[in-house]
Short mmCIF file of C-alpha atoms and ligand atoms in Angstrom, two decimals:
data_model
loop_
_atom_site.label_atom_id
_atom_site.label_comp_id
_atom_site.label_asym_id
_atom_site.label_seq_id
_atom_site.Cartn_x
_atom_site.Cartn_y
_atom_site.Cartn_z
CA MET A 1 -16.19 -53.71 -43.77
CA ASN A 2 -16.66 -50.35 -45.41
CA ARG A 3 -19.39 -49.33 -47.66
CA LEU A 4 -20.51 -46.29 -49.27
CA VAL A 5 -21.59 -43.73 -47.15
CA LYS A 6 -25.13 -41.50 -48.02
CA LEU A 7 -26.12 -39.44 -45.00
CA PHE A 8 -29.66 -37.84 -44.47
CA SER A 9 -31.42 -36.89 -41.56
CA VAL A 10 -34.95 -38.08 -41.86
CA LEU A 11 -37.48 -37.10 -39.05
CA GLY A 12 -34.78 -37.62 -36.30
CA ILE A 13 -33.27 -40.59 -37.76
CA ILE A 14 -29.86 -40.36 -39.27
CA ILE A 15 -29.59 -42.62 -42.42
CA ILE A 16 -26.02 -43.84 -43.35
CA GLY A 17 -24.86 -46.35 -45.81
CA ALA A 18 -24.41 -49.09 -43.44
CA CYS A 19 -22.87 -49.30 -39.73
CA SER A 20 -22.08 -52.21 -37.47
CA LYS A 21 -20.29 -52.69 -34.37
CA ASP A 22 -19.18 -56.12 -35.47
CA GLU A 23 -16.66 -54.73 -38.40
CA GLN A 24 -14.55 -52.91 -35.56
CA THR A 25 -11.47 -54.61 -34.82
CA SER A 26 -9.36 -51.63 -33.52
CA GLY A 27 -10.61 -48.30 -32.16
CA PRO A 28 -10.61 -44.95 -33.75
CA ASP A 29 -7.56 -43.50 -34.79
CA TYR A 30 -6.89 -40.05 -32.80
CA ASN A 31 -4.00 -39.08 -34.91
CA ILE A 32 -5.63 -38.45 -38.26
CA THR A 33 -8.74 -36.18 -39.37
CA TYR A 34 -11.87 -37.58 -40.30
CA ASP A 35 -14.27 -36.23 -42.81
CA LEU A 36 -17.38 -36.44 -40.41
CA HIS A 37 -17.82 -37.48 -36.92
CA ILE A 38 -21.47 -38.38 -35.93
CA ALA A 39 -21.64 -38.20 -32.34
CA GLY A 40 -23.75 -39.84 -29.62
CA GLY A 41 -26.29 -41.22 -31.43
CA THR A 42 -28.35 -44.28 -30.86
CA ILE A 43 -26.76 -46.78 -33.72
CA VAL A 44 -29.29 -49.42 -35.40
CA ASP A 45 -27.27 -51.30 -37.49
CA GLY A 46 -29.74 -52.90 -39.87
CA SER A 47 -28.50 -56.35 -38.28
CA GLY A 48 -31.33 -57.14 -36.26
CA GLU A 49 -29.49 -56.71 -33.08
CA ALA A 50 -30.60 -54.44 -30.48
CA SER A 51 -29.88 -50.79 -30.58
CA PHE A 52 -26.45 -49.51 -29.04
CA ALA A 53 -25.06 -46.11 -28.06
CA GLY A 54 -21.91 -45.08 -30.31
CA ASP A 55 -20.21 -42.67 -32.51
CA ILE A 56 -19.70 -43.03 -36.28
CA LEU A 57 -16.48 -42.00 -37.95
CA VAL A 58 -16.31 -41.55 -41.65
CA SER A 59 -13.24 -40.66 -44.10
CA GLY A 60 -14.27 -39.96 -47.76
CA ASP A 61 -17.29 -41.98 -48.68
CA LYS A 62 -16.12 -44.69 -46.34
CA ILE A 63 -17.40 -45.51 -42.80
CA ALA A 64 -13.96 -45.59 -40.99
CA TYR A 65 -15.34 -46.72 -37.32
CA VAL A 66 -18.50 -47.30 -35.32
CA GLY A 67 -18.43 -47.87 -31.86
CA ALA A 68 -17.26 -45.69 -28.42
CA VAL A 69 -14.97 -43.07 -29.09
CA ASN A 70 -13.21 -40.48 -26.44
CA ALA A 71 -15.08 -37.52 -27.98
CA SER A 72 -12.64 -34.75 -26.84
CA LYS A 73 -9.65 -36.45 -28.81
CA ILE A 74 -11.68 -36.88 -32.06
CA GLN A 75 -10.62 -34.77 -34.73
CA ALA A 76 -13.16 -34.26 -37.63
CA ASN A 77 -13.94 -31.59 -40.12
CA GLN A 78 -17.64 -31.89 -39.57
CA THR A 79 -19.42 -33.24 -36.37
CA ILE A 80 -23.00 -33.83 -36.40
CA ASP A 81 -24.43 -33.99 -32.85
CA ALA A 82 -26.58 -37.21 -33.03
CA THR A 83 -27.89 -36.94 -29.40
CA GLY A 84 -31.52 -38.12 -28.72
CA LYS A 85 -31.39 -39.67 -32.67
CA VAL A 86 -31.07 -42.97 -34.09
CA VAL A 87 -28.57 -43.65 -36.65
CA SER A 88 -29.26 -46.25 -39.13
CA PRO A 89 -28.37 -47.89 -42.42
CA GLY A 90 -30.26 -46.06 -45.45
CA PHE A 91 -33.32 -48.36 -46.06
CA ILE A 92 -34.07 -50.21 -49.33
CA ASP A 93 -37.59 -49.85 -50.82
CA ALA A 94 -38.07 -53.30 -52.30
CA HIS A 95 -41.15 -52.45 -54.56
CA SER A 96 -40.15 -48.70 -56.27
CA HIS A 97 -42.10 -47.19 -59.10
CA GLY A 98 -39.77 -44.52 -61.55
CA ASP A 99 -37.35 -43.96 -64.00
CA PRO A 100 -34.65 -42.09 -63.44
CA LEU A 101 -34.11 -40.95 -66.96
CA GLN A 102 -37.81 -39.30 -66.86
CA ALA A 103 -37.32 -35.67 -66.96
CA ASN A 104 -39.17 -34.26 -64.00
CA ASN A 105 -38.31 -37.13 -61.63
CA ASP A 106 -35.51 -35.27 -60.03
CA LEU A 107 -33.18 -38.41 -60.32
CA LEU A 108 -35.58 -40.00 -57.94
CA ARG A 109 -34.04 -37.67 -55.25
CA ASN A 110 -37.59 -38.15 -53.71
CA PHE A 111 -36.85 -41.24 -52.27
CA LEU A 112 -33.44 -40.06 -50.33
CA ARG A 113 -35.73 -37.45 -48.46
CA GLN A 114 -37.85 -40.22 -46.98
CA GLY A 115 -34.52 -42.32 -46.09
CA ILE A 116 -34.48 -44.74 -48.80
CA THR A 117 -30.64 -45.22 -50.08
CA THR A 118 -31.59 -48.06 -52.30
CA VAL A 119 -34.41 -48.84 -54.71
CA VAL A 120 -35.47 -51.66 -56.50
CA LEU A 121 -37.47 -50.90 -59.82
CA GLY A 122 -39.18 -52.91 -62.47
CA GLN A 123 -42.21 -53.77 -60.60
CA ASP A 124 -45.72 -55.55 -61.31
CA GLY A 125 -44.38 -56.99 -64.52
CA THR A 126 -42.82 -53.51 -66.17
CA ASN A 127 -39.35 -52.24 -66.09
CA PRO A 128 -38.23 -48.78 -67.18
CA GLY A 129 -37.08 -48.06 -70.41
CA TYR A 130 -39.85 -49.65 -72.50
CA PHE A 131 -42.47 -47.21 -73.17
CA PRO A 132 -43.41 -47.21 -77.00
CA SER A 133 -46.21 -44.73 -76.39
CA ASP A 134 -43.99 -42.14 -75.24
CA GLY A 135 -42.16 -42.15 -78.23
CA PRO A 136 -38.16 -42.64 -78.80
CA GLU A 137 -37.24 -40.25 -76.34
CA ARG A 138 -38.00 -42.99 -73.38
CA ASP A 139 -38.31 -46.14 -75.65
CA LEU A 140 -34.92 -47.18 -75.57
CA GLY A 141 -36.13 -50.74 -76.60
CA SER A 142 -33.61 -52.47 -74.74
CA PHE A 143 -32.64 -53.08 -70.92
CA SER A 144 -28.81 -52.57 -71.75
CA LYS A 145 -29.18 -49.37 -73.44
CA TRP A 146 -31.61 -48.12 -70.31
CA ILE A 147 -29.03 -49.07 -67.87
CA GLU A 148 -25.88 -47.67 -69.54
CA ARG A 149 -27.75 -44.27 -70.00
CA VAL A 150 -28.66 -44.38 -65.85
CA ASN A 151 -25.23 -45.09 -65.43
CA GLN A 152 -23.95 -42.14 -67.55
CA GLN A 153 -26.62 -39.95 -66.01
CA GLY A 154 -26.52 -40.87 -62.51
CA THR A 155 -29.19 -41.13 -59.88
CA GLY A 156 -30.38 -40.21 -56.47
CA PRO A 157 -30.60 -43.40 -54.60
CA ASN A 158 -28.49 -46.28 -55.59
CA VAL A 159 -30.70 -48.44 -58.23
CA ALA A 160 -31.39 -52.06 -58.68
CA THR A 161 -33.46 -53.39 -61.08
CA LEU A 162 -35.53 -56.47 -62.32
CA VAL A 163 -36.88 -56.86 -65.79
CA GLY A 164 -40.77 -56.91 -66.20
CA HIS A 165 -42.06 -59.66 -67.44
CA GLY A 166 -44.44 -57.74 -69.26
CA THR A 167 -42.04 -55.83 -70.88
CA ILE A 168 -40.42 -58.67 -72.41
CA ARG A 169 -43.47 -60.44 -73.44
CA ARG A 170 -44.35 -57.38 -75.52
CA LEU A 171 -40.92 -57.09 -76.68
CA SER A 172 -40.93 -60.61 -77.90
CA GLY A 173 -44.13 -60.39 -80.04
CA GLY A 174 -46.37 -62.37 -77.54
CA GLY A 175 -47.95 -59.14 -76.27
CA GLU A 176 -51.55 -59.83 -74.96
CA LYS A 177 -52.04 -63.06 -76.61
CA ASP A 178 -53.70 -65.87 -74.57
CA ARG A 179 -50.78 -68.06 -75.18
CA VAL A 180 -47.24 -67.38 -76.80
CA THR A 181 -45.83 -69.32 -79.33
CA SER A 182 -42.49 -71.42 -78.87
CA GLU A 183 -40.57 -68.54 -80.78
CA GLU A 184 -42.12 -65.72 -78.60
CA GLN A 185 -41.00 -68.26 -75.57
CA VAL A 186 -37.18 -68.28 -76.68
CA LYS A 187 -37.12 -64.72 -77.72
CA MET A 188 -38.33 -63.64 -73.84
CA GLU A 189 -35.98 -66.08 -72.34
CA GLN A 190 -33.10 -64.44 -74.44
CA LEU A 191 -34.22 -61.06 -73.77
CA LEU A 192 -34.09 -62.05 -70.28
CA ILE A 193 -30.54 -63.44 -70.12
CA ASP A 194 -29.74 -60.38 -71.99
CA ALA A 195 -30.98 -57.86 -69.42
CA MET A 196 -29.28 -60.12 -66.19
CA LYS A 197 -26.04 -59.96 -67.90
CA ALA A 198 -26.67 -56.13 -68.57
CA GLY A 199 -27.20 -56.18 -64.47
CA ALA A 200 -30.57 -56.79 -63.91
CA TYR A 201 -31.34 -59.02 -60.82
CA GLY A 202 -34.01 -60.98 -62.09
CA LEU A 203 -37.30 -61.01 -63.31
CA ASN A 204 -40.41 -59.50 -62.20
CA THR A 205 -44.00 -60.67 -62.69
CA GLY A 206 -47.24 -58.51 -62.83
CA LEU A 207 -49.78 -61.58 -62.96
CA GLU A 208 -52.83 -59.66 -62.22
CA TYR A 209 -52.25 -57.22 -64.76
CA VAL A 210 -52.25 -57.47 -68.57
CA PRO A 211 -50.15 -58.82 -70.42
CA GLY A 212 -49.11 -60.81 -67.29
CA ARG A 213 -52.29 -62.44 -66.66
CA TYR A 214 -52.08 -64.55 -70.01
CA ALA A 215 -49.13 -66.37 -68.72
CA ASP A 216 -49.64 -70.01 -68.38
CA ALA A 217 -47.47 -72.43 -65.83
CA GLU A 218 -45.18 -73.41 -68.87
CA GLU A 219 -44.36 -69.84 -69.69
CA MET A 220 -43.48 -69.10 -66.20
CA ALA A 221 -41.57 -72.14 -65.72
CA GLY A 222 -39.46 -71.81 -68.83
CA LEU A 223 -38.32 -67.98 -67.64
CA ALA A 224 -38.00 -69.60 -63.99
CA MET A 225 -35.18 -71.70 -65.09
CA VAL A 226 -33.23 -68.95 -66.92
CA VAL A 227 -33.64 -66.93 -63.64
CA GLY A 228 -32.52 -69.69 -61.42
CA ALA A 229 -29.16 -70.62 -64.28
CA ASN A 230 -28.51 -66.87 -63.77
CA ASP A 231 -28.58 -66.96 -59.89
CA GLY A 232 -31.38 -64.29 -60.11
CA LEU A 233 -34.49 -63.72 -58.30
CA ILE A 234 -38.22 -63.59 -59.54
CA SER A 235 -40.37 -60.73 -57.54
CA SER A 236 -44.20 -61.26 -58.00
CA HIS A 237 -47.24 -59.27 -57.92
CA VAL A 238 -49.12 -62.41 -57.71
CA ARG A 239 -52.06 -63.52 -59.96
CA ASN A 240 -54.64 -62.66 -57.48
CA GLU A 241 -54.81 -61.24 -53.77
CA ASP A 242 -58.43 -61.97 -52.92
CA ASP A 243 -58.96 -64.07 -49.93
CA ASP A 244 -60.41 -67.11 -51.18
CA ILE A 245 -57.69 -67.17 -54.18
CA VAL A 246 -54.67 -65.90 -53.06
CA HIS A 247 -53.24 -69.50 -51.54
CA GLN A 248 -53.66 -70.54 -55.35
CA SER A 249 -51.74 -67.49 -56.26
CA ILE A 250 -48.63 -68.38 -53.76
CA ALA A 251 -48.61 -71.93 -54.72
CA GLU A 252 -48.18 -70.56 -58.39
CA LEU A 253 -44.94 -68.70 -57.21
CA LEU A 254 -44.00 -71.63 -55.25
CA GLU A 255 -43.99 -73.70 -58.18
CA GLN A 256 -41.35 -71.26 -60.01
CA GLY A 257 -39.36 -71.45 -56.45
CA LYS A 258 -38.29 -74.69 -57.65
CA TYR A 259 -36.20 -73.24 -60.17
CA ALA A 260 -35.25 -69.63 -58.63
CA ARG A 261 -35.44 -67.74 -55.60
CA VAL A 262 -38.75 -66.31 -55.44
CA ASN A 263 -40.38 -63.18 -53.59
CA ALA A 264 -44.10 -62.24 -53.05
CA SER A 265 -44.26 -58.60 -53.62
CA HIS A 266 -46.53 -56.42 -51.27
CA ILE A 267 -48.49 -59.57 -49.92
CA LYS A 268 -52.01 -59.18 -48.84
CA VAL A 269 -55.13 -60.71 -48.64
CA VAL A 270 -57.58 -58.21 -50.45
CA TYR A 271 -60.95 -58.61 -48.69
CA GLY A 272 -59.50 -60.64 -45.77
CA LYS A 273 -61.40 -60.34 -42.71
CA THR A 274 -59.61 -62.22 -40.13
CA ARG A 275 -56.04 -62.36 -38.93
CA ALA A 276 -56.17 -66.19 -39.66
CA GLN A 277 -56.28 -65.40 -43.24
CA GLY A 278 -53.33 -63.68 -43.15
CA ASP A 279 -51.55 -66.16 -40.57
CA ALA A 280 -52.57 -68.80 -43.36
CA VAL A 281 -50.43 -67.05 -45.96
CA LEU A 282 -47.56 -66.77 -43.68
CA LYS A 283 -47.70 -70.51 -42.78
CA GLN A 284 -47.98 -71.28 -46.43
CA LEU A 285 -44.84 -69.42 -47.01
CA ARG A 286 -42.86 -70.72 -43.87
CA ASP A 287 -44.00 -74.41 -45.09
CA ALA A 288 -42.22 -73.83 -48.40
CA ARG A 289 -39.04 -72.57 -46.84
CA ALA A 290 -38.96 -75.79 -44.89
CA GLU A 291 -39.32 -77.70 -47.54
CA GLY A 292 -36.34 -75.74 -49.06
CA ILE A 293 -37.92 -73.24 -51.21
CA GLN A 294 -36.20 -69.99 -51.37
CA VAL A 295 -39.19 -67.61 -50.67
CA THR A 296 -39.42 -64.17 -49.29
CA ALA A 297 -41.94 -61.51 -49.04
CA ASP A 298 -42.44 -57.88 -48.64
CA VAL A 299 -45.15 -55.64 -47.32
CA TYR A 300 -46.45 -51.91 -47.58
CA PRO A 301 -46.07 -50.15 -44.48
CA TYR A 302 -49.66 -48.74 -44.98
CA LEU A 303 -53.31 -49.78 -45.47
CA ALA A 304 -53.90 -49.05 -48.78
CA SER A 305 -53.23 -50.60 -52.21
CA PHE A 306 -52.46 -48.84 -55.35
CA GLY A 307 -52.94 -49.89 -59.17
CA ASP A 308 -54.81 -49.02 -62.39
CA MET A 309 -58.38 -48.95 -62.77
CA SER A 310 -58.55 -52.44 -64.66
CA TYR A 311 -58.22 -53.89 -61.28
CA LEU A 312 -61.86 -53.12 -60.85
CA TYR A 313 -62.74 -54.73 -64.19
CA PRO A 314 -64.37 -58.22 -64.91
CA GLU A 315 -62.06 -60.01 -67.30
CA TRP A 316 -63.82 -58.98 -70.43
CA ALA A 317 -63.07 -55.49 -69.91
CA LYS A 318 -59.33 -55.87 -69.22
CA ARG A 319 -57.47 -55.67 -72.53
CA GLU A 320 -57.90 -52.25 -74.17
CA GLY A 321 -59.97 -53.55 -76.90
CA GLU A 322 -62.00 -55.07 -74.56
CA PHE A 323 -62.41 -52.11 -72.35
CA ASN A 324 -63.40 -49.95 -75.07
CA ASP A 325 -65.87 -52.72 -76.46
CA ALA A 326 -67.33 -52.69 -72.75
CA ALA A 327 -67.31 -48.95 -72.20
CA ILE A 328 -69.59 -48.79 -75.70
CA ASN A 329 -71.53 -51.80 -76.29
CA ARG A 330 -71.87 -53.64 -72.76
CA ARG A 331 -72.07 -50.14 -70.52
CA GLU A 332 -74.79 -51.34 -68.39
CA GLU A 333 -73.20 -54.91 -67.64
CA PHE A 334 -69.96 -53.32 -66.88
CA GLU A 335 -71.55 -50.66 -64.64
CA GLU A 336 -73.36 -53.57 -62.84
CA PHE A 337 -70.11 -55.49 -62.06
CA LEU A 338 -68.20 -52.31 -61.21
CA ARG A 339 -71.14 -51.04 -58.66
CA ALA A 340 -70.73 -54.27 -56.84
CA LYS A 341 -66.83 -54.55 -56.75
CA ILE A 342 -66.69 -50.90 -55.32
CA ILE A 343 -69.00 -51.92 -52.58
CA ARG A 344 -67.21 -54.79 -51.96
CA ARG A 345 -63.72 -52.74 -51.95
CA ASN A 346 -65.40 -50.65 -49.08
CA GLY A 347 -67.59 -48.17 -51.36
CA PRO A 348 -66.49 -44.76 -53.19
CA GLY A 349 -65.07 -43.31 -50.18
CA ALA A 350 -62.50 -45.61 -49.88
CA ILE A 351 -61.15 -45.27 -53.53
CA LEU A 352 -58.73 -42.31 -53.74
CA ILE A 353 -57.86 -40.97 -57.43
CA SER A 354 -54.13 -40.35 -57.89
CA ASN A 355 -53.69 -38.62 -61.14
CA GLY A 356 -55.82 -36.39 -63.41
CA GLU A 357 -58.04 -33.72 -62.95
CA TYR A 358 -59.23 -35.06 -59.63
CA SER A 359 -56.02 -36.35 -58.17
CA GLY A 360 -56.30 -36.51 -54.57
CA LYS A 361 -59.96 -36.75 -54.17
CA THR A 362 -61.94 -39.95 -53.27
CA LEU A 363 -64.26 -41.26 -55.56
CA ALA A 364 -67.30 -40.45 -53.27
CA GLU A 365 -65.95 -36.50 -53.39
CA ILE A 366 -65.84 -36.50 -57.47
CA VAL A 367 -69.29 -37.76 -57.87
CA ALA A 368 -70.64 -35.08 -55.27
CA ILE A 369 -69.24 -32.72 -57.83
CA THR A 370 -69.75 -34.35 -61.39
CA GLY A 371 -73.39 -35.87 -60.15
CA LYS A 372 -72.48 -39.25 -61.95
CA THR A 373 -72.91 -42.59 -60.08
CA PRO A 374 -69.75 -44.08 -58.81
CA GLU A 375 -69.46 -46.75 -61.50
CA ALA A 376 -69.99 -44.38 -64.35
CA GLN A 377 -67.55 -42.16 -63.37
CA ILE A 378 -64.76 -44.69 -62.80
CA ILE A 379 -65.44 -45.86 -66.65
CA ASP A 380 -65.33 -42.11 -67.51
CA LEU A 381 -62.25 -41.26 -65.66
CA ASP A 382 -60.70 -44.23 -67.50
CA ILE A 383 -61.68 -43.34 -71.04
CA MET A 384 -59.99 -39.66 -70.47
CA ALA A 385 -56.90 -41.35 -68.85
CA ARG A 386 -56.41 -43.30 -72.32
CA GLN A 387 -54.04 -42.18 -74.71
CA PRO A 388 -55.57 -41.07 -76.90
CA PRO A 389 -58.70 -40.97 -75.05
CA ILE A 390 -61.73 -43.50 -76.66
CA SER A 391 -64.42 -41.89 -78.05
CA LEU A 392 -68.00 -43.09 -77.42
ZN1 ZN B 401 -48.35 -54.81 -57.52
#
């Protein structure tokens, strides 16, 4: 089997489209000139098998041969000496954010520089192509228009996309309602079908965020049936990852797993203190698999999580209108809630702000400059981040 070749050298690792010694039926052809010869590397082929020493020969955009060669007889236009290096397939980032159509995103080539050759977009309940607040330039209004334009323009890495549940909930008119109407449900399901026909791989939910958090079991089951009927995947930022609730959230995902393949995004136990808590979540997944549910999980390769400020907020300050009301009329109570939450999340030194004026500084560093309390600072930063900023 030959696959597309994308070649990068990243931190001593040479990344190539795909390579496996099992794919070889015969030796290299010493009578032709290959375009590329990657010589003397340690090949990790991504199959889970042990690494092996070997060379890789490429013709055009195809891997022509993987394995042992008589190097003195090989003819190639270009040779890369991979001695002392690992040669591996490109990495797939199962949880990526970004939009190749956004002007300053350089076609998402930043991923290539990390050795990532495939990104999965449409995460945490939102898919690119629907940004009404950014105006008509970026709000294409439908998945098929977005993907058509991406195909015309091209991207750095390969792009796979899921449909954001929050996106179709908004497009259907369900918005931030506590419960969608049956007409809105039908519309959501149709938007999902249309997007999957246009090339989406399934649905992504952000059930901890607005508006995903307002979806109930019935709404999710209807969508899960559509995904299953179209042979897709549901990947989910589950409803709540806190140590005392995460099991319920996984159970909710497994319920959808009765209809379609499911994946728990960036699985973790927030506030978890023991290894046993993590083991219990993994056991829950293994038990479900043993019962026939097709469930998988992915995980961050670092000890942090990233989200918007609303993570920290009480239920009554999550929606935009609720935040505005809380920031103005319930300020003291809001700050008190936040104070406790910040402490529980290991204090202001453990919260790093990633955009705006204080990008790259921790909350502790910011309040040392402004003289505000951490809780007041969080609210004020969020007020400034809203478009337009709300006025008090
Ligand atoms: Zn997430």
